[in-house]
Short mmCIF file of C-alpha atoms and ligand atoms in Angstrom, two decimals:
data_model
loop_
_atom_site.label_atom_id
_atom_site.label_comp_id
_atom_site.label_asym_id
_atom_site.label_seq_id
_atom_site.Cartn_x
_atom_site.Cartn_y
_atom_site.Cartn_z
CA UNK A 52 4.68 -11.83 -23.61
CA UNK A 53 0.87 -12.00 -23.71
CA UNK A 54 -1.74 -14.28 -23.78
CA UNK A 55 -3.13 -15.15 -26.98
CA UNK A 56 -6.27 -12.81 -26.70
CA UNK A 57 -3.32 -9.81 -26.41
CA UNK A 58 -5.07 -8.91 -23.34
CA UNK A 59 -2.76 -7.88 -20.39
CA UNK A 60 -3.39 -9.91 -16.77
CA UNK A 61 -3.46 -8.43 -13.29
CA UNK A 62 -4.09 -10.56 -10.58
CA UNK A 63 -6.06 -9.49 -6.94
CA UNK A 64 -6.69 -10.72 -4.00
CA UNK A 65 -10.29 -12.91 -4.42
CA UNK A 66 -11.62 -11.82 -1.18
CA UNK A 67 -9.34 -10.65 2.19
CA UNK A 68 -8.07 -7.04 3.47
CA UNK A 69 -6.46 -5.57 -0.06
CA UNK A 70 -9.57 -6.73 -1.98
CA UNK A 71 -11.82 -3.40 -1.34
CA UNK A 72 -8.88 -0.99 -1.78
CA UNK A 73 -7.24 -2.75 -5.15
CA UNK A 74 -10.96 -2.46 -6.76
CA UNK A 75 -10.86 1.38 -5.93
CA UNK A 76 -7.29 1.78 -6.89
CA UNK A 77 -8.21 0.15 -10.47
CA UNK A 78 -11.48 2.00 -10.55
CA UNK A 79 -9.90 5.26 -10.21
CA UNK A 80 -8.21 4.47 -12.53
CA UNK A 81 -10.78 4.98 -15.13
CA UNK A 82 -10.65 0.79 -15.36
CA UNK A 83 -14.35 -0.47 -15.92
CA UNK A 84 -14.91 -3.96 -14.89
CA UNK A 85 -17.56 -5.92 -13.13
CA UNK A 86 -16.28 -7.18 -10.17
CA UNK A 87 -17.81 -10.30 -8.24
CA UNK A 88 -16.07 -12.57 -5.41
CA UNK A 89 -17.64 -15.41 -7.72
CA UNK A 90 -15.59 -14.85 -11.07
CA UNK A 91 -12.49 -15.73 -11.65
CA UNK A 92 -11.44 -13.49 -14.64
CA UNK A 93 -13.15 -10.07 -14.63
CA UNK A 94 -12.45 -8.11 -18.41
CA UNK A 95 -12.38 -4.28 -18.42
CA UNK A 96 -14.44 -2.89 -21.25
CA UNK A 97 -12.46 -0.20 -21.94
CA UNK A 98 -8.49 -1.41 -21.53
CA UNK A 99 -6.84 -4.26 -22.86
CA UNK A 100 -7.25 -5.75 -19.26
CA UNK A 101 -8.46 -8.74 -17.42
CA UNK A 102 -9.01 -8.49 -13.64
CA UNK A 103 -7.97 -11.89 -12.30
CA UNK A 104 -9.31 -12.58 -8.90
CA UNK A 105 -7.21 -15.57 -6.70
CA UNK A 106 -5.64 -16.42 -3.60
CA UNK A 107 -3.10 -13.78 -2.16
CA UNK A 108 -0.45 -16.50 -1.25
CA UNK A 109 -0.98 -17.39 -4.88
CA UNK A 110 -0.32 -13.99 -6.51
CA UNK A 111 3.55 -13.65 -6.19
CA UNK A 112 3.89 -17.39 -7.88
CA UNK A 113 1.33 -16.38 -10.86
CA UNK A 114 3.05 -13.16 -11.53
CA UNK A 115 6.35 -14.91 -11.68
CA UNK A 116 5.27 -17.61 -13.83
CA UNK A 117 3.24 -15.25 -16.44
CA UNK A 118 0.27 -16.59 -15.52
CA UNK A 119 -0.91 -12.80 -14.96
CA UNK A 120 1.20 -10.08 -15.89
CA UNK A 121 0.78 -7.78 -12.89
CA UNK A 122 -0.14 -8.05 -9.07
CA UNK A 123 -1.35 -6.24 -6.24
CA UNK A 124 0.22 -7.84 -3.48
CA UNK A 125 1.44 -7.39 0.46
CA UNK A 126 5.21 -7.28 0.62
CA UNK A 127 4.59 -9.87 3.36
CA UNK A 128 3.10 -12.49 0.90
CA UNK A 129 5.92 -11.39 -1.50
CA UNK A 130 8.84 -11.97 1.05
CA UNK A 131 7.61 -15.10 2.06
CA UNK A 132 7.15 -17.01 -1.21
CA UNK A 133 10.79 -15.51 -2.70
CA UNK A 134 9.22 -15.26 -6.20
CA UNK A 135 10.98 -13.98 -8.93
CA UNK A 136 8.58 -10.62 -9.86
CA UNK A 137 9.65 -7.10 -10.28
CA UNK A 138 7.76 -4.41 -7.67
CA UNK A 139 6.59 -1.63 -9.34
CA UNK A 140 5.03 0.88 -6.69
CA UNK A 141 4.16 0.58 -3.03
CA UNK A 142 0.68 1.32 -2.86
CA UNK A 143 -0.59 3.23 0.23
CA UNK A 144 -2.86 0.41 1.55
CA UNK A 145 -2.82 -3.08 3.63
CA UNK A 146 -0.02 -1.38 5.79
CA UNK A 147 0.91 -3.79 8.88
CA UNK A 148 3.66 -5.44 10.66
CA UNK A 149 5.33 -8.85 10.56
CA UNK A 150 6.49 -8.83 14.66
CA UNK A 151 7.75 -11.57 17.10
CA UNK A 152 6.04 -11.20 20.00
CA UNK A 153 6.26 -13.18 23.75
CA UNK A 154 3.53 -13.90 26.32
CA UNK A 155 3.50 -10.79 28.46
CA UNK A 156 5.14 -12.52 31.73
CA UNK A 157 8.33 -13.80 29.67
CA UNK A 158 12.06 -12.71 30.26
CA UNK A 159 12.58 -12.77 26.29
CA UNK A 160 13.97 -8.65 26.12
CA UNK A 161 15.36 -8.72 23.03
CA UNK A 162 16.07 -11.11 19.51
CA UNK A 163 19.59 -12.15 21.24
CA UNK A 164 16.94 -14.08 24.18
CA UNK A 165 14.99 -16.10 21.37
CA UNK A 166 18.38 -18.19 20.67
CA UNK A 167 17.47 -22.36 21.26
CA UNK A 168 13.64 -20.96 21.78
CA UNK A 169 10.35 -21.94 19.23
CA UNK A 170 8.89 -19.63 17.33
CA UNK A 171 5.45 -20.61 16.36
CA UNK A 172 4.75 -18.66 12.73
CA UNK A 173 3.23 -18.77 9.54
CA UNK A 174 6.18 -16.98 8.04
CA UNK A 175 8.62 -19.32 8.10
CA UNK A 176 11.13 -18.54 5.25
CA UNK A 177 11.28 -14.36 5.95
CA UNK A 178 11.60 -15.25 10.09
CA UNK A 179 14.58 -17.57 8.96
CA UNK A 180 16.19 -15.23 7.05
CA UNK A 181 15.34 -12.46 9.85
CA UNK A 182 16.82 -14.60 12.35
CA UNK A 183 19.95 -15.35 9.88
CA UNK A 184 20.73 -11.77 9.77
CA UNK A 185 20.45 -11.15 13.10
CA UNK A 186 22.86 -14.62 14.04
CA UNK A 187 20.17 -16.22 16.46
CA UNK A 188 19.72 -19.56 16.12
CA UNK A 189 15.97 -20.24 16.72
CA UNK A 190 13.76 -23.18 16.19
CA UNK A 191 10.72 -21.99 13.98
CA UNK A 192 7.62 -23.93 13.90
CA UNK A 193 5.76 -23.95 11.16
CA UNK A 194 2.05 -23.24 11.79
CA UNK A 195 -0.85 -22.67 9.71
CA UNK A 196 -2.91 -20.89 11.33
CA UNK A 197 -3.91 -19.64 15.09
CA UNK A 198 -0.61 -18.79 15.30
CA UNK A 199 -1.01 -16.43 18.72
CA UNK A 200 -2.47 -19.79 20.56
CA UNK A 201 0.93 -21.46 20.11
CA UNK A 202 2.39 -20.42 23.55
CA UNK A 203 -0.45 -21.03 25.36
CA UNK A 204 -0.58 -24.38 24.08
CA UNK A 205 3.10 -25.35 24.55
CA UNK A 206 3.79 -25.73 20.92
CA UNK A 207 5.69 -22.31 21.01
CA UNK A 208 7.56 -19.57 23.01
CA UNK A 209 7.45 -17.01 21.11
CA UNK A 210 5.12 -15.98 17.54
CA UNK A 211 5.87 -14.34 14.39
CA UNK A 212 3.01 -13.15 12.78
CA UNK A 213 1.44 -9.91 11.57
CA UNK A 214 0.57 -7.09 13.43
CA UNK A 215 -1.92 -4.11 12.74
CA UNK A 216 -2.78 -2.53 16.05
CA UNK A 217 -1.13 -5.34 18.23
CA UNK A 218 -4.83 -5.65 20.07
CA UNK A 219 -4.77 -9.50 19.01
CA UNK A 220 -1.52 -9.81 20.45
CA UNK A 221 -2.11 -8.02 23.62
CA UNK A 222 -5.93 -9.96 24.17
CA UNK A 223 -3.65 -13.47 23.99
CA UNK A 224 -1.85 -12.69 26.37
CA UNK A 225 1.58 -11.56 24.19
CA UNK A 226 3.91 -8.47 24.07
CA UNK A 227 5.22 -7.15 20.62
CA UNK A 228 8.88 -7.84 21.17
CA UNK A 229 10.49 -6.70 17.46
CA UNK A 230 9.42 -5.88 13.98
CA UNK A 231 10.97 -8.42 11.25
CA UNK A 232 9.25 -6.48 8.62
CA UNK A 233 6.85 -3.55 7.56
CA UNK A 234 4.68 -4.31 4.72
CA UNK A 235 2.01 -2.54 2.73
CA UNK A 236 0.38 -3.41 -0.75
CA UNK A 237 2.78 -3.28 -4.12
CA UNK A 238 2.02 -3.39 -7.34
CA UNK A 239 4.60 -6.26 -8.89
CA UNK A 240 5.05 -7.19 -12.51
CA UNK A 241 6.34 -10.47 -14.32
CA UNK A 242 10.22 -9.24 -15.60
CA UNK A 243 9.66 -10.33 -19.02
CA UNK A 244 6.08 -8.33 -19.64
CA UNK A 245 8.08 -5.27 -19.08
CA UNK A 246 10.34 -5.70 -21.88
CA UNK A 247 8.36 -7.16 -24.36
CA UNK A 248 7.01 -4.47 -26.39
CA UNK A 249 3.08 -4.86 -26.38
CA UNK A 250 2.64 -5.73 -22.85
CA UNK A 251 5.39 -3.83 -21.89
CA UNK A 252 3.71 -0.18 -23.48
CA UNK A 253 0.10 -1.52 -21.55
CA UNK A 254 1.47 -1.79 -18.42
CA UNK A 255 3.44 2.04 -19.02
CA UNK A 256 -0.07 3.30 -19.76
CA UNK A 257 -1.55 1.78 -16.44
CA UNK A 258 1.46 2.87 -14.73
CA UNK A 259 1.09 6.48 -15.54
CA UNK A 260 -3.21 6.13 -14.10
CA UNK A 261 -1.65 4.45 -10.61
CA UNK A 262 1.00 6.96 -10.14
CA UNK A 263 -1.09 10.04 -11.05
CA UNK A 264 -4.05 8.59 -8.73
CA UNK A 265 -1.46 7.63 -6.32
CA UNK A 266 0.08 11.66 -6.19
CA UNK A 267 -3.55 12.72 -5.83
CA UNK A 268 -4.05 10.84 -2.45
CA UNK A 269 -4.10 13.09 0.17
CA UNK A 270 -4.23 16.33 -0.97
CA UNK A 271 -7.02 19.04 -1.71
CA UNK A 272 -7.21 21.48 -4.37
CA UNK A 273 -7.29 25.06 -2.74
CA UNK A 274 -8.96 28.25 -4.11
CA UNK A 275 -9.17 31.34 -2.50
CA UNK A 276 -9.42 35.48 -2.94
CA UNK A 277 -6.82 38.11 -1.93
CA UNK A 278 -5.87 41.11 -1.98
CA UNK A 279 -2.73 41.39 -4.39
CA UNK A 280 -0.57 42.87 -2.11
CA UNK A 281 -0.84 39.90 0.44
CA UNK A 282 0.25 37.17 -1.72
CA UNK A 283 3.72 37.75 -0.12
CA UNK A 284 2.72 36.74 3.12
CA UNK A 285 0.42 33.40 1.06
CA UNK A 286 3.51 32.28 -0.21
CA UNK A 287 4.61 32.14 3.37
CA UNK A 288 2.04 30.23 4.56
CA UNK A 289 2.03 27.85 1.52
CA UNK A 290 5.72 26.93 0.49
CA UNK A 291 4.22 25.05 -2.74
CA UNK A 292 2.67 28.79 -3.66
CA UNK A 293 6.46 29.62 -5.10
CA UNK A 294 4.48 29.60 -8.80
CA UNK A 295 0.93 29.89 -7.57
CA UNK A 296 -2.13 30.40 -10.25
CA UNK A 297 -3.23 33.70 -9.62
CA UNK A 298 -6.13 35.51 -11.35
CA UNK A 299 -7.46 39.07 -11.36
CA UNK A 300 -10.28 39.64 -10.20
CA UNK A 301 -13.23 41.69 -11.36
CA UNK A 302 -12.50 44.03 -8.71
CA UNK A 303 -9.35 45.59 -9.18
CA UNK A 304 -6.47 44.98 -6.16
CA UNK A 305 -7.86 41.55 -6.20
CA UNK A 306 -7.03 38.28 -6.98
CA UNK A 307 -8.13 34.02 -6.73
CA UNK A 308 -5.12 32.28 -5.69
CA UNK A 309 -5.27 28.71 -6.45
CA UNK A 310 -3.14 25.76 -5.07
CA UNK A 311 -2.74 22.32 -3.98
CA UNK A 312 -2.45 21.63 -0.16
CA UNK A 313 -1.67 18.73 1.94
CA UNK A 314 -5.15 17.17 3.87
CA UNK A 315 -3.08 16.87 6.69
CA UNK A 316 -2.30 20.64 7.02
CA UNK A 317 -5.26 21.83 5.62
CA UNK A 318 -7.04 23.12 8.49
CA UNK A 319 -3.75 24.84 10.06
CA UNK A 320 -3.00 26.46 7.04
CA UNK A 321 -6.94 27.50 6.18
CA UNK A 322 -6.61 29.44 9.47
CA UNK A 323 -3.38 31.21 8.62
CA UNK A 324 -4.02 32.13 4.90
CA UNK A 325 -7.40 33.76 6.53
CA UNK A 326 -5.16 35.41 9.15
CA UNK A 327 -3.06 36.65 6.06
CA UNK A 328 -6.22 38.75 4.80
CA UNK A 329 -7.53 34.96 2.41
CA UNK A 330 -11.22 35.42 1.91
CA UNK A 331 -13.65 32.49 0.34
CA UNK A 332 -11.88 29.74 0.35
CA UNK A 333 -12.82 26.86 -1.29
CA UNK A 334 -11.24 23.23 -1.32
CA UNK A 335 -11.71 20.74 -3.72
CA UNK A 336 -10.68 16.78 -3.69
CA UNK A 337 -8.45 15.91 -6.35
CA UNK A 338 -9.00 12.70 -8.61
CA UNK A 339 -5.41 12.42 -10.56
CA UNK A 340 -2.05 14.37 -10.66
CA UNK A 341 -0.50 13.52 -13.96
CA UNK A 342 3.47 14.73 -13.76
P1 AMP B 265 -6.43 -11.48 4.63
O1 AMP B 265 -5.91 -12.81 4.17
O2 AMP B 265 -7.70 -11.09 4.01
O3 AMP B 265 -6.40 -11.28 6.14
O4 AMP B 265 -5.41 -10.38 4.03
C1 AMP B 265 -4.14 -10.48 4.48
C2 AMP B 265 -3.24 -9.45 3.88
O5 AMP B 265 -3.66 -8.14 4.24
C3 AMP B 265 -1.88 -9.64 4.54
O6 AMP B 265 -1.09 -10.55 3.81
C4 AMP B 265 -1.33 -8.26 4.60
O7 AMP B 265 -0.65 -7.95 3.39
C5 AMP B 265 -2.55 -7.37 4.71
N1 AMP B 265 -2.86 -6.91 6.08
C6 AMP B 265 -3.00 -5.62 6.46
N2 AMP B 265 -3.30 -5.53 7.76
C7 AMP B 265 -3.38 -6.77 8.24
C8 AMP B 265 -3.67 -7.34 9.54
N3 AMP B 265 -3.95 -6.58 10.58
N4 AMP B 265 -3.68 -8.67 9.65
C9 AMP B 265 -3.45 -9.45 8.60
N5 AMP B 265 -3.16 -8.98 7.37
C10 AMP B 265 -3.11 -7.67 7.18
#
């Protein structure tokens, strides 16, 4: 299942929130494309890939009609257009919130209080289905846009839209009452390019670049000297040190210990592998992590 130039198709968002983040994610890929809010179709000179840039509310529809093979998507768009597509990978990017929230003086406490009320949303088909599974019965009014000046304006009691930091919310005058979903960017394929054989072994190869880019986020690459006879008390500090690379050094007793940390830890665990008798150590950032 490919177009007739046997090129594979991955569709992005033209120009929004994920747009930035996808181009990285592709370019770290090793993917080499021009990419321009003006064109359309984008080729990469050195994969069988073209970069097609569109609409996000249009993605989840092209990817389940074959119109592009692959997308990078929010789950929110995804949930709410119920197309047929196959997710692939969460991402690590666009994270937010799809939340009901009420204007801050309301008595609305909890979903069971929305029953016979109007939710103003944009989100219409994952709130009913939300509300469905929950058993309220709410009225939801479908909005386009401005969503968080629906109470104010009578049209709504409560909203369902999404949430990052909630500082919209709170500046309109409305208090995050409950989360209907949590979303973040996926990667999602069209079913039937995964099995046929050509674009099926295209989109394994990109697969294997996203993951191993993916596993790279996040951590350093650590290097440091030692004494031999503390690399006991290293492998205390660093759990992931069970099979460390360790290297003799010119001067005998001592060795370069090299491993891969967490960012997130890296400072505690700089100070403790120095308090465990570490000397020059060096961290590196780390481009890919093939398994
Ligand atoms: P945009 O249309 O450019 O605002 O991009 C919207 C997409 O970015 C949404 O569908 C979400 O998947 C994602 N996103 C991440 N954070 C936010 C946020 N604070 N508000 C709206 N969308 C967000």
């Amino acid at each position: 299942m490919l177009a007739t130039n046997g090129r594979l198709k991955l569709a992005l968002q033209r120009s929004g929130r994920l747009t930035d983040e996808s181009v990285q994610l592709l370019r770290s890929c090793g993917l080499a494309f021009e990419h321009s809010r003006q064109s359309l179709s984008s080729p990469c000179s050195n994969f069988d890939l073209d970069i097609l840039a569109i609409r996000d509310d249009d993605i989840p529809e092209f990817v389940q009609d074959g119109v592009a093979h692959l997308g990078i998507v929010g789950q929110n768009i995804l949930s709410e257009k119920q197309a047929r597509t196959r997710a692939l990978l969460p991402l690590g990017f666009g994270y937010c919130r799809l939340m009901v929230s009420v204007p801050e003086r309301s008595r609305i406490r909890s979903v069971r209080d929305l029953a016979g009320l109007r939710i103003g949303t944009t989100y219409p088909a994952t709130l009913r289905a939300f509300l469905k599974k929950q058993k309220v019965a709410a009225k939801i009014v479908k909005l386009s846009g401005s969503v968080e000046l629906s109470p104010a304006l009578n049209v709504a009691d409560a909203i369902c839209d999404i949430v990052s930091t909630g500082s919209t919310a709170r500046m309109n005058g409305l208090r995050p009452l409950l989360t209907v979903m949590e979303s973040q960017a996926v990667l999602v394929a069209h079913p039937q390019s995964l099995s046929d054989k050509r674009s099926g072994q295209l989109i394994e190869r990109l697969l294997i670049r996203v993951r191993a880019v993916l596993e790279a986020r996040g951590k350093r690459y650590l290097m440091m000297n030692a004494p031999a006879d503390a690399l006991p008390k290293l492998q205390k500090v660093i759990p992931s040190l069970k099979s460390p690379t360790v290297v003799p050094l010119a001067v005998s007793g001592m060795v370069a210990v090299h491993s891969v940390v967490a960012e997130d830890v890296f400072w505690d665990v700089m100070e403790r592998l120095k308090a465990a008798g570490a000397t020059d150590i060096v961290v590196v950032p780390i481009e890919t992590i093939v398994r």
